[in-house]
């Protein structure tokens, strides 16, 4: 698996591999000692990925719960954090458990990325539109396999 080492303080790694999303549960299971997982995401990313990730955790025998909040700048505030914390407490999450933040735009903001890297393992999956479309066309499991996307550009 190609690993990109980002030389910042502190340094961190970006892992690059097809199917990496599907490996998240087994990687977490073998790397950490924990109880259950809180998947935190906004409503937009939730629709795209949260249920699939929860399903992958379940296949690994990992209990998980999705906690989402409304997408957009209006939700980036302390009230959202407090609301998420209260909901996690209601579901009996504690310090033995892990938070997986599934999202979005924070990696595009320098200051937010500094904070994430300070205390977190960041796995940032990104690709160009062309690459994503190519993968969808050539993936045997894709419902879009073989379709032509020239009109998208």
PDB file of N, CA, C and O in Angstrom, residues 18-90:
ATOM      1  N   UNK A  18      -6.906   1.072  -3.072  1.00  0.00           N
ATOM      2  CA  UNK A  18      -8.271   0.787  -3.482  1.00  0.00           C
ATOM      3  C   UNK A  18      -8.928  -0.076  -2.408  1.00  0.00           C
ATOM      4  O   UNK A  18      -8.326  -1.011  -1.891  1.00  0.00           O
ATOM      5  N   UNK A  19     -10.139   0.259  -2.044  1.00  0.00           N
ATOM      6  CA  UNK A  19     -10.875  -0.512  -1.057  1.00  0.00           C
ATOM      7  C   UNK A  19     -10.516  -0.195   0.383  1.00  0.00           C
ATOM      8  O   UNK A  19     -10.890  -0.924   1.293  1.00  0.00           O
ATOM      9  N   UNK A  20      -9.818   0.907   0.607  1.00  0.00           N
ATOM     10  CA  UNK A  20      -9.382   1.268   1.958  1.00  0.00           C
ATOM     11  C   UNK A  20     -10.558   1.491   2.903  1.00  0.00           C
ATOM     12  O   UNK A  20     -10.497   1.133   4.077  1.00  0.00           O
ATOM     13  N   UNK A  21     -11.644   2.057   2.396  1.00  0.00           N
ATOM     14  CA  UNK A  21     -12.825   2.308   3.227  1.00  0.00           C
ATOM     15  C   UNK A  21     -13.305   1.012   3.874  1.00  0.00           C
ATOM     16  O   UNK A  21     -13.632   0.987   5.062  1.00  0.00           O
ATOM     17  N   UNK A  22     -13.327  -0.063   3.108  1.00  0.00           N
ATOM     18  CA  UNK A  22     -13.796  -1.345   3.613  1.00  0.00           C
ATOM     19  C   UNK A  22     -12.869  -1.926   4.677  1.00  0.00           C
ATOM     20  O   UNK A  22     -13.259  -2.781   5.455  1.00  0.00           O
ATOM     21  N   UNK A  23     -11.622  -1.477   4.721  1.00  0.00           N
ATOM     22  CA  UNK A  23     -10.649  -2.000   5.674  1.00  0.00           C
ATOM     23  C   UNK A  23     -10.641  -1.240   7.003  1.00  0.00           C
ATOM     24  O   UNK A  23      -9.985  -1.660   7.948  1.00  0.00           O
ATOM     25  N   UNK A  24     -11.348  -0.138   7.072  1.00  0.00           N
ATOM     26  CA  UNK A  24     -11.331   0.680   8.291  1.00  0.00           C
ATOM     27  C   UNK A  24     -11.697  -0.144   9.529  1.00  0.00           C
ATOM     28  O   UNK A  24     -10.969  -0.108  10.522  1.00  0.00           O
ATOM     29  N   UNK A  25     -12.785  -0.924   9.515  1.00  0.00           N
ATOM     30  CA  UNK A  25     -13.132  -1.674  10.733  1.00  0.00           C
ATOM     31  C   UNK A  25     -12.055  -2.656  11.184  1.00  0.00           C
ATOM     32  O   UNK A  25     -11.719  -2.703  12.368  1.00  0.00           O
ATOM     33  N   UNK A  26     -11.500  -3.427  10.261  1.00  0.00           N
ATOM     34  CA  UNK A  26     -10.492  -4.405  10.683  1.00  0.00           C
ATOM     35  C   UNK A  26      -9.221  -3.711  11.158  1.00  0.00           C
ATOM     36  O   UNK A  26      -8.581  -4.173  12.105  1.00  0.00           O
ATOM     37  N   UNK A  27      -8.851  -2.599  10.523  1.00  0.00           N
ATOM     38  CA  UNK A  27      -7.675  -1.846  10.966  1.00  0.00           C
ATOM     39  C   UNK A  27      -7.866  -1.284  12.372  1.00  0.00           C
ATOM     40  O   UNK A  27      -6.961  -1.354  13.209  1.00  0.00           O
ATOM     41  N   UNK A  28      -9.040  -0.733  12.630  1.00  0.00           N
ATOM     42  CA  UNK A  28      -9.323  -0.192  13.964  1.00  0.00           C
ATOM     43  C   UNK A  28      -9.344  -1.326  14.993  1.00  0.00           C
ATOM     44  O   UNK A  28      -8.769  -1.209  16.072  1.00  0.00           O
ATOM     45  N   UNK A  29      -9.974  -2.433  14.630  1.00  0.00           N
ATOM     46  CA  UNK A  29     -10.093  -3.565  15.555  1.00  0.00           C
ATOM     47  C   UNK A  29      -8.729  -4.117  15.967  1.00  0.00           C
ATOM     48  O   UNK A  29      -8.530  -4.471  17.129  1.00  0.00           O
ATOM     49  N   UNK A  30      -7.791  -4.165  15.028  1.00  0.00           N
ATOM     50  CA  UNK A  30      -6.467  -4.709  15.351  1.00  0.00           C
ATOM     51  C   UNK A  30      -5.527  -3.669  15.959  1.00  0.00           C
ATOM     52  O   UNK A  30      -4.509  -4.032  16.531  1.00  0.00           O
ATOM     53  N   UNK A  31      -5.872  -2.389  15.849  1.00  0.00           N
ATOM     54  CA  UNK A  31      -4.963  -1.330  16.316  1.00  0.00           C
ATOM     55  C   UNK A  31      -5.312  -0.752  17.684  1.00  0.00           C
ATOM     56  O   UNK A  31      -4.456  -0.139  18.320  1.00  0.00           O
ATOM     57  N   UNK A  32      -6.551  -0.904  18.112  1.00  0.00           N
ATOM     58  CA  UNK A  32      -6.990  -0.246  19.333  1.00  0.00           C
ATOM     59  C   UNK A  32      -7.744  -1.208  20.237  1.00  0.00           C
ATOM     60  O   UNK A  32      -8.387  -2.143  19.781  1.00  0.00           O
ATOM     61  N   UNK A  33      -7.700  -0.925  21.539  1.00  0.00           N
ATOM     62  CA  UNK A  33      -8.498  -1.640  22.520  1.00  0.00           C
ATOM     63  C   UNK A  33      -9.652  -0.713  22.886  1.00  0.00           C
ATOM     64  O   UNK A  33      -9.425   0.373  23.422  1.00  0.00           O
ATOM     65  N   UNK A  34     -10.883  -1.105  22.585  1.00  0.00           N
ATOM     66  CA  UNK A  34     -12.021  -0.212  22.766  1.00  0.00           C
ATOM     67  C   UNK A  34     -13.299  -1.004  22.978  1.00  0.00           C
ATOM     68  O   UNK A  34     -13.322  -2.220  22.803  1.00  0.00           O
ATOM     69  N   UNK A  35     -14.351  -0.283  23.326  1.00  0.00           N
ATOM     70  CA  UNK A  35     -15.663  -0.887  23.522  1.00  0.00           C
ATOM     71  C   UNK A  35     -16.499  -0.835  22.253  1.00  0.00           C
ATOM     72  O   UNK A  35     -16.730  -1.833  21.584  1.00  0.00           O
ATOM     73  N   UNK A  36     -16.928   0.369  21.902  1.00  0.00           N
ATOM     74  CA  UNK A  36     -17.765   0.549  20.712  1.00  0.00           C
ATOM     75  C   UNK A  36     -17.336   1.820  19.989  1.00  0.00           C
ATOM     76  O   UNK A  36     -16.458   2.540  20.455  1.00  0.00           O
ATOM     77  N   UNK A  37     -17.968   2.086  18.862  1.00  0.00           N
ATOM     78  CA  UNK A  37     -17.551   3.218  18.026  1.00  0.00           C
ATOM     79  C   UNK A  37     -18.721   4.169  17.785  1.00  0.00           C
ATOM     80  O   UNK A  37     -19.817   3.741  17.420  1.00  0.00           O
ATOM     81  N   UNK A  38     -18.445   5.454  17.974  1.00  0.00           N
ATOM     82  CA  UNK A  38     -19.393   6.516  17.621  1.00  0.00           C
ATOM     83  C   UNK A  38     -18.964   7.064  16.260  1.00  0.00           C
ATOM     84  O   UNK A  38     -17.842   7.545  16.114  1.00  0.00           O
ATOM     85  N   UNK A  39     -19.838   6.945  15.284  1.00  0.00           N
ATOM     86  CA  UNK A  39     -19.580   7.521  13.960  1.00  0.00           C
ATOM     87  C   UNK A  39     -20.230   8.895  13.954  1.00  0.00           C
ATOM     88  O   UNK A  39     -21.455   9.007  14.024  1.00  0.00           O
ATOM     89  N   UNK A  40     -19.408   9.941  13.883  1.00  0.00           N
ATOM     90  CA  UNK A  40     -19.934  11.307  13.894  1.00  0.00           C
ATOM     91  C   UNK A  40     -19.767  11.897  12.508  1.00  0.00           C
ATOM     92  O   UNK A  40     -18.687  11.852  11.917  1.00  0.00           O
ATOM     93  N   UNK A  41     -20.858  12.464  11.989  1.00  0.00           N
ATOM     94  CA  UNK A  41     -20.839  12.998  10.635  1.00  0.00           C
ATOM     95  C   UNK A  41     -21.948  14.024  10.453  1.00  0.00           C
ATOM     96  O   UNK A  41     -22.869  14.099  11.264  1.00  0.00           O
ATOM     97  N   UNK A  42     -21.858  14.780   9.379  1.00  0.00           N
ATOM     98  CA  UNK A  42     -22.966  15.693   9.084  1.00  0.00           C
ATOM     99  C   UNK A  42     -24.015  14.972   8.235  1.00  0.00           C
ATOM    100  O   UNK A  42     -23.789  13.856   7.747  1.00  0.00           O
ATOM    101  N   UNK A  43     -25.161  15.593   8.078  1.00  0.00           N
ATOM    102  CA  UNK A  43     -26.288  14.941   7.404  1.00  0.00           C
ATOM    103  C   UNK A  43     -26.007  14.621   5.941  1.00  0.00           C
ATOM    104  O   UNK A  43     -26.526  13.643   5.410  1.00  0.00           O
ATOM    105  N   UNK A  44     -25.168  15.407   5.301  1.00  0.00           N
ATOM    106  CA  UNK A  44     -24.845  15.155   3.892  1.00  0.00           C
ATOM    107  C   UNK A  44     -23.965  13.913   3.752  1.00  0.00           C
ATOM    108  O   UNK A  44     -24.253  13.012   2.962  1.00  0.00           O
ATOM    109  N   UNK A  45     -22.899  13.846   4.530  1.00  0.00           N
ATOM    110  CA  UNK A  45     -21.989  12.706   4.469  1.00  0.00           C
ATOM    111  C   UNK A  45     -22.672  11.454   5.016  1.00  0.00           C
ATOM    112  O   UNK A  45     -22.429  10.342   4.533  1.00  0.00           O
ATOM    113  N   UNK A  46     -23.547  11.632   5.988  1.00  0.00           N
ATOM    114  CA  UNK A  46     -24.288  10.493   6.538  1.00  0.00           C
ATOM    115  C   UNK A  46     -25.021   9.745   5.433  1.00  0.00           C
ATOM    116  O   UNK A  46     -24.963   8.512   5.360  1.00  0.00           O
ATOM    117  N   UNK A  47     -25.708  10.484   4.581  1.00  0.00           N
ATOM    118  CA  UNK A  47     -26.469   9.857   3.489  1.00  0.00           C
ATOM    119  C   UNK A  47     -25.570   9.070   2.551  1.00  0.00           C
ATOM    120  O   UNK A  47     -25.986   8.072   1.978  1.00  0.00           O
ATOM    121  N   UNK A  48     -24.342   9.522   2.380  1.00  0.00           N
ATOM    122  CA  UNK A  48     -23.428   8.894   1.430  1.00  0.00           C
ATOM    123  C   UNK A  48     -22.682   7.688   2.007  1.00  0.00           C
ATOM    124  O   UNK A  48     -22.489   6.691   1.308  1.00  0.00           O
ATOM    125  N   UNK A  49     -22.239   7.760   3.270  1.00  0.00           N
ATOM    126  CA  UNK A  49     -21.297   6.766   3.764  1.00  0.00           C
ATOM    127  C   UNK A  49     -21.598   6.141   5.121  1.00  0.00           C
ATOM    128  O   UNK A  49     -21.079   5.070   5.422  1.00  0.00           O
ATOM    129  N   UNK A  50     -22.354   6.782   5.977  1.00  0.00           N
ATOM    130  CA  UNK A  50     -22.470   6.333   7.372  1.00  0.00           C
ATOM    131  C   UNK A  50     -23.079   4.942   7.511  1.00  0.00           C
ATOM    132  O   UNK A  50     -22.556   4.111   8.263  1.00  0.00           O
ATOM    133  N   UNK A  51     -24.167   4.687   6.821  1.00  0.00           N
ATOM    134  CA  UNK A  51     -24.802   3.366   6.945  1.00  0.00           C
ATOM    135  C   UNK A  51     -23.869   2.259   6.465  1.00  0.00           C
ATOM    136  O   UNK A  51     -23.812   1.186   7.064  1.00  0.00           O
ATOM    137  N   UNK A  52     -23.132   2.524   5.388  1.00  0.00           N
ATOM    138  CA  UNK A  52     -22.191   1.528   4.871  1.00  0.00           C
ATOM    139  C   UNK A  52     -21.081   1.257   5.894  1.00  0.00           C
ATOM    140  O   UNK A  52     -20.722   0.105   6.128  1.00  0.00           O
ATOM    141  N   UNK A  53     -20.557   2.298   6.514  1.00  0.00           N
ATOM    142  CA  UNK A  53     -19.505   2.105   7.506  1.00  0.00           C
ATOM    143  C   UNK A  53     -20.040   1.334   8.717  1.00  0.00           C
ATOM    144  O   UNK A  53     -19.381   0.418   9.216  1.00  0.00           O
ATOM    145  N   UNK A  54     -21.227   1.674   9.165  1.00  0.00           N
ATOM    146  CA  UNK A  54     -21.843   0.965  10.293  1.00  0.00           C
ATOM    147  C   UNK A  54     -22.011  -0.525   9.955  1.00  0.00           C
ATOM    148  O   UNK A  54     -21.726  -1.392  10.778  1.00  0.00           O
ATOM    149  N   UNK A  55     -22.438  -0.793   8.750  1.00  0.00           N
ATOM    150  CA  UNK A  55     -22.597  -2.173   8.283  1.00  0.00           C
ATOM    151  C   UNK A  55     -21.251  -2.915   8.288  1.00  0.00           C
ATOM    152  O   UNK A  55     -21.164  -4.073   8.702  1.00  0.00           O
ATOM    153  N   UNK A  56     -20.195  -2.240   7.865  1.00  0.00           N
ATOM    154  CA  UNK A  56     -18.859  -2.848   7.866  1.00  0.00           C
ATOM    155  C   UNK A  56     -18.384  -3.130   9.295  1.00  0.00           C
ATOM    156  O   UNK A  56     -17.785  -4.178   9.558  1.00  0.00           O
ATOM    157  N   UNK A  57     -18.661  -2.214  10.215  1.00  0.00           N
ATOM    158  CA  UNK A  57     -18.316  -2.453  11.616  1.00  0.00           C
ATOM    159  C   UNK A  57     -19.065  -3.671  12.148  1.00  0.00           C
ATOM    160  O   UNK A  57     -18.483  -4.516  12.833  1.00  0.00           O
ATOM    161  N   UNK A  58     -20.349  -3.774  11.832  1.00  0.00           N
ATOM    162  CA  UNK A  58     -21.151  -4.900  12.304  1.00  0.00           C
ATOM    163  C   UNK A  58     -20.598  -6.237  11.796  1.00  0.00           C
ATOM    164  O   UNK A  58     -20.572  -7.219  12.525  1.00  0.00           O
ATOM    165  N   UNK A  59     -20.132  -6.260  10.545  1.00  0.00           N
ATOM    166  CA  UNK A  59     -19.544  -7.485   9.983  1.00  0.00           C
ATOM    167  C   UNK A  59     -18.290  -7.904  10.742  1.00  0.00           C
ATOM    168  O   UNK A  59     -17.953  -9.084  10.775  1.00  0.00           O
ATOM    169  N   UNK A  60     -17.593  -6.949  11.346  1.00  0.00           N
ATOM    170  CA  UNK A  60     -16.402  -7.228  12.146  1.00  0.00           C
ATOM    171  C   UNK A  60     -16.746  -7.486  13.615  1.00  0.00           C
ATOM    172  O   UNK A  60     -15.855  -7.653  14.439  1.00  0.00           O
ATOM    173  N   UNK A  61     -18.048  -7.477  13.933  1.00  0.00           N
ATOM    174  CA  UNK A  61     -18.463  -7.698  15.309  1.00  0.00           C
ATOM    175  C   UNK A  61     -18.258  -6.492  16.208  1.00  0.00           C
ATOM    176  O   UNK A  61     -18.146  -6.624  17.423  1.00  0.00           O
ATOM    177  N   UNK A  62     -18.226  -5.303  15.599  1.00  0.00           N
ATOM    178  CA  UNK A  62     -18.002  -4.068  16.339  1.00  0.00           C
ATOM    179  C   UNK A  62     -19.325  -3.323  16.478  1.00  0.00           C
ATOM    180  O   UNK A  62     -19.988  -3.042  15.477  1.00  0.00           O
ATOM    181  N   UNK A  63     -19.696  -2.996  17.703  1.00  0.00           N
ATOM    182  CA  UNK A  63     -20.903  -2.199  17.921  1.00  0.00           C
ATOM    183  C   UNK A  63     -20.607  -0.748  17.568  1.00  0.00           C
ATOM    184  O   UNK A  63     -19.569  -0.200  17.955  1.00  0.00           O
ATOM    185  N   UNK A  64     -21.535  -0.132  16.848  1.00  0.00           N
ATOM    186  CA  UNK A  64     -21.349   1.275  16.483  1.00  0.00           C
ATOM    187  C   UNK A  64     -22.696   1.977  16.438  1.00  0.00           C
ATOM    188  O   UNK A  64     -23.745   1.342  16.322  1.00  0.00           O
ATOM    189  N   UNK A  65     -22.626   3.282  16.531  1.00  0.00           N
ATOM    190  CA  UNK A  65     -23.822   4.132  16.506  1.00  0.00           C
ATOM    191  C   UNK A  65     -23.496   5.369  15.672  1.00  0.00           C
ATOM    192  O   UNK A  65     -22.394   5.913  15.765  1.00  0.00           O
ATOM    193  N   UNK A  66     -24.447   5.794  14.855  1.00  0.00           N
ATOM    194  CA  UNK A  66     -24.270   6.994  14.033  1.00  0.00           C
ATOM    195  C   UNK A  66     -24.851   8.196  14.766  1.00  0.00           C
ATOM    196  O   UNK A  66     -25.992   8.159  15.224  1.00  0.00           O
ATOM    197  N   UNK A  67     -24.065   9.262  14.851  1.00  0.00           N
ATOM    198  CA  UNK A  67     -24.500  10.529  15.433  1.00  0.00           C
ATOM    199  C   UNK A  67     -24.283  11.594  14.361  1.00  0.00           C
ATOM    200  O   UNK A  67     -23.150  11.863  13.978  1.00  0.00           O
ATOM    201  N   UNK A  68     -25.375  12.170  13.877  1.00  0.00           N
ATOM    202  CA  UNK A  68     -25.226  13.170  12.823  1.00  0.00           C
ATOM    203  C   UNK A  68     -25.786  14.513  13.275  1.00  0.00           C
ATOM    204  O   UNK A  68     -26.550  14.588  14.232  1.00  0.00           O
ATOM    205  N   UNK A  69     -25.374  15.529  12.538  1.00  0.00           N
ATOM    206  CA  UNK A  69     -25.829  16.894  12.781  1.00  0.00           C
ATOM    207  C   UNK A  69     -26.062  17.548  11.424  1.00  0.00           C
ATOM    208  O   UNK A  69     -25.547  17.075  10.411  1.00  0.00           O
ATOM    209  N   UNK A  70     -26.846  18.624  11.366  1.00  0.00           N
ATOM    210  CA  UNK A  70     -27.138  19.258  10.078  1.00  0.00           C
ATOM    211  C   UNK A  70     -25.869  19.753   9.388  1.00  0.00           C
ATOM    212  O   UNK A  70     -24.975  20.312  10.025  1.00  0.00           O
ATOM    213  N   UNK A  71     -25.806  19.519   8.081  1.00  0.00           N
ATOM    214  CA  UNK A  71     -24.644  19.982   7.318  1.00  0.00           C
ATOM    215  C   UNK A  71     -24.602  21.507   7.275  1.00  0.00           C
ATOM    216  O   UNK A  71     -25.605  22.171   7.497  1.00  0.00           O
ATOM    217  N   UNK A  72     -23.429  22.056   7.011  1.00  0.00           N
ATOM    218  CA  UNK A  72     -23.288  23.488   6.797  1.00  0.00           C
ATOM    219  C   UNK A  72     -22.604  24.225   7.925  1.00  0.00           C
ATOM    220  O   UNK A  72     -22.436  23.717   9.036  1.00  0.00           O
ATOM    221  N   UNK A  73     -22.220  25.438   7.622  1.00  0.00           N
ATOM    222  CA  UNK A  73     -21.479  26.288   8.557  1.00  0.00           C
ATOM    223  C   UNK A  73     -22.251  26.579   9.833  1.00  0.00           C
ATOM    224  O   UNK A  73     -21.652  26.718  10.896  1.00  0.00           O
ATOM    225  N   UNK A  74     -23.565  26.655   9.745  1.00  0.00           N
ATOM    226  CA  UNK A  74     -24.370  26.990  10.928  1.00  0.00           C
ATOM    227  C   UNK A  74     -24.215  25.955  12.048  1.00  0.00           C
ATOM    228  O   UNK A  74     -24.433  26.267  13.219  1.00  0.00           O
ATOM    229  N   UNK A  75     -23.822  24.739  11.701  1.00  0.00           N
ATOM    230  CA  UNK A  75     -23.670  23.681  12.710  1.00  0.00           C
ATOM    231  C   UNK A  75     -22.285  23.631  13.325  1.00  0.00           C
ATOM    232  O   UNK A  75     -22.050  22.871  14.256  1.00  0.00           O
ATOM    233  N   UNK A  76     -21.371  24.427  12.815  1.00  0.00           N
ATOM    234  CA  UNK A  76     -20.001  24.410  13.336  1.00  0.00           C
ATOM    235  C   UNK A  76     -19.903  25.336  14.541  1.00  0.00           C
ATOM    236  O   UNK A  76     -19.419  26.457  14.452  1.00  0.00           O
ATOM    237  N   UNK A  77     -20.408  24.837  15.681  1.00  0.00           N
ATOM    238  CA  UNK A  77     -20.417  25.647  16.892  1.00  0.00           C
ATOM    239  C   UNK A  77     -20.446  24.750  18.125  1.00  0.00           C
ATOM    240  O   UNK A  77     -20.646  23.540  18.025  1.00  0.00           O
ATOM    241  N   UNK A  78     -20.263  25.350  19.254  1.00  0.00           N
ATOM    242  CA  UNK A  78     -20.191  24.606  20.509  1.00  0.00           C
ATOM    243  C   UNK A  78     -21.521  23.923  20.852  1.00  0.00           C
ATOM    244  O   UNK A  78     -21.536  22.856  21.468  1.00  0.00           O
ATOM    245  N   UNK A  79     -22.632  24.505  20.441  1.00  0.00           N
ATOM    246  CA  UNK A  79     -23.930  23.883  20.717  1.00  0.00           C
ATOM    247  C   UNK A  79     -24.043  22.518  20.039  1.00  0.00           C
ATOM    248  O   UNK A  79     -24.607  21.580  20.614  1.00  0.00           O
ATOM    249  N   UNK A  80     -23.503  22.401  18.836  1.00  0.00           N
ATOM    250  CA  UNK A  80     -23.510  21.114  18.136  1.00  0.00           C
ATOM    251  C   UNK A  80     -22.657  20.107  18.886  1.00  0.00           C
ATOM    252  O   UNK A  80     -23.059  18.950  19.064  1.00  0.00           O
ATOM    253  N   UNK A  81     -21.498  20.528  19.349  1.00  0.00           N
ATOM    254  CA  UNK A  81     -20.608  19.643  20.100  1.00  0.00           C
ATOM    255  C   UNK A  81     -21.305  19.162  21.372  1.00  0.00           C
ATOM    256  O   UNK A  81     -21.286  17.961  21.702  1.00  0.00           O
ATOM    257  N   UNK A  82     -21.933  20.066  22.092  1.00  0.00           N
ATOM    258  CA  UNK A  82     -22.631  19.708  23.334  1.00  0.00           C
ATOM    259  C   UNK A  82     -23.778  18.743  23.043  1.00  0.00           C
ATOM    260  O   UNK A  82     -23.959  17.748  23.753  1.00  0.00           O
ATOM    261  N   UNK A  83     -24.525  19.016  21.982  1.00  0.00           N
ATOM    262  CA  UNK A  83     -25.628  18.133  21.608  1.00  0.00           C
ATOM    263  C   UNK A  83     -25.128  16.728  21.279  1.00  0.00           C
ATOM    264  O   UNK A  83     -25.717  15.730  21.722  1.00  0.00           O
ATOM    265  N   UNK A  84     -24.032  16.638  20.511  1.00  0.00           N
ATOM    266  CA  UNK A  84     -23.468  15.324  20.182  1.00  0.00           C
ATOM    267  C   UNK A  84     -22.994  14.607  21.441  1.00  0.00           C
ATOM    268  O   UNK A  84     -23.247  13.405  21.614  1.00  0.00           O
ATOM    269  N   UNK A  85     -22.334  15.332  22.337  1.00  0.00           N
ATOM    270  CA  UNK A  85     -21.844  14.729  23.585  1.00  0.00           C
ATOM    271  C   UNK A  85     -23.001  14.194  24.424  1.00  0.00           C
ATOM    272  O   UNK A  85     -22.926  13.077  24.954  1.00  0.00           O
ATOM    273  N   UNK A  86     -24.059  14.955  24.524  1.00  0.00           N
ATOM    274  CA  UNK A  86     -25.226  14.509  25.309  1.00  0.00           C
ATOM    275  C   UNK A  86     -25.849  13.254  24.704  1.00  0.00           C
ATOM    276  O   UNK A  86     -26.230  12.328  25.426  1.00  0.00           O
ATOM    277  N   UNK A  87     -25.957  13.243  23.377  1.00  0.00           N
ATOM    278  CA  UNK A  87     -26.528  12.069  22.708  1.00  0.00           C
ATOM    279  C   UNK A  87     -25.642  10.845  22.906  1.00  0.00           C
ATOM    280  O   UNK A  87     -26.143   9.729  23.112  1.00  0.00           O
ATOM    281  N   UNK A  88     -24.328  11.041  22.891  1.00  0.00           N
ATOM    282  CA  UNK A  88     -23.412   9.928  23.123  1.00  0.00           C
ATOM    283  C   UNK A  88     -23.530   9.410  24.555  1.00  0.00           C
ATOM    284  O   UNK A  88     -23.525   8.195  24.782  1.00  0.00           O
ATOM    285  N   UNK A  89     -23.656  10.311  25.508  1.00  0.00           N
ATOM    286  CA  UNK A  89     -23.824   9.910  26.902  1.00  0.00           C
ATOM    287  C   UNK A  89     -25.120   9.120  27.076  1.00  0.00           C
ATOM    288  O   UNK A  89     -25.147   8.100  27.775  1.00  0.00           O
ATOM    289  N   UNK A  90     -26.198   9.571  26.438  1.00  0.00           N
ATOM    290  CA  UNK A  90     -27.473   8.852  26.510  1.00  0.00           C
ATOM    291  C   UNK A  90     -27.350   7.422  25.983  1.00  0.00           C
ATOM    292  O   UNK A  90     -28.024   6.517  26.464  1.00  0.00           O
TER     293      UNK A  90
END
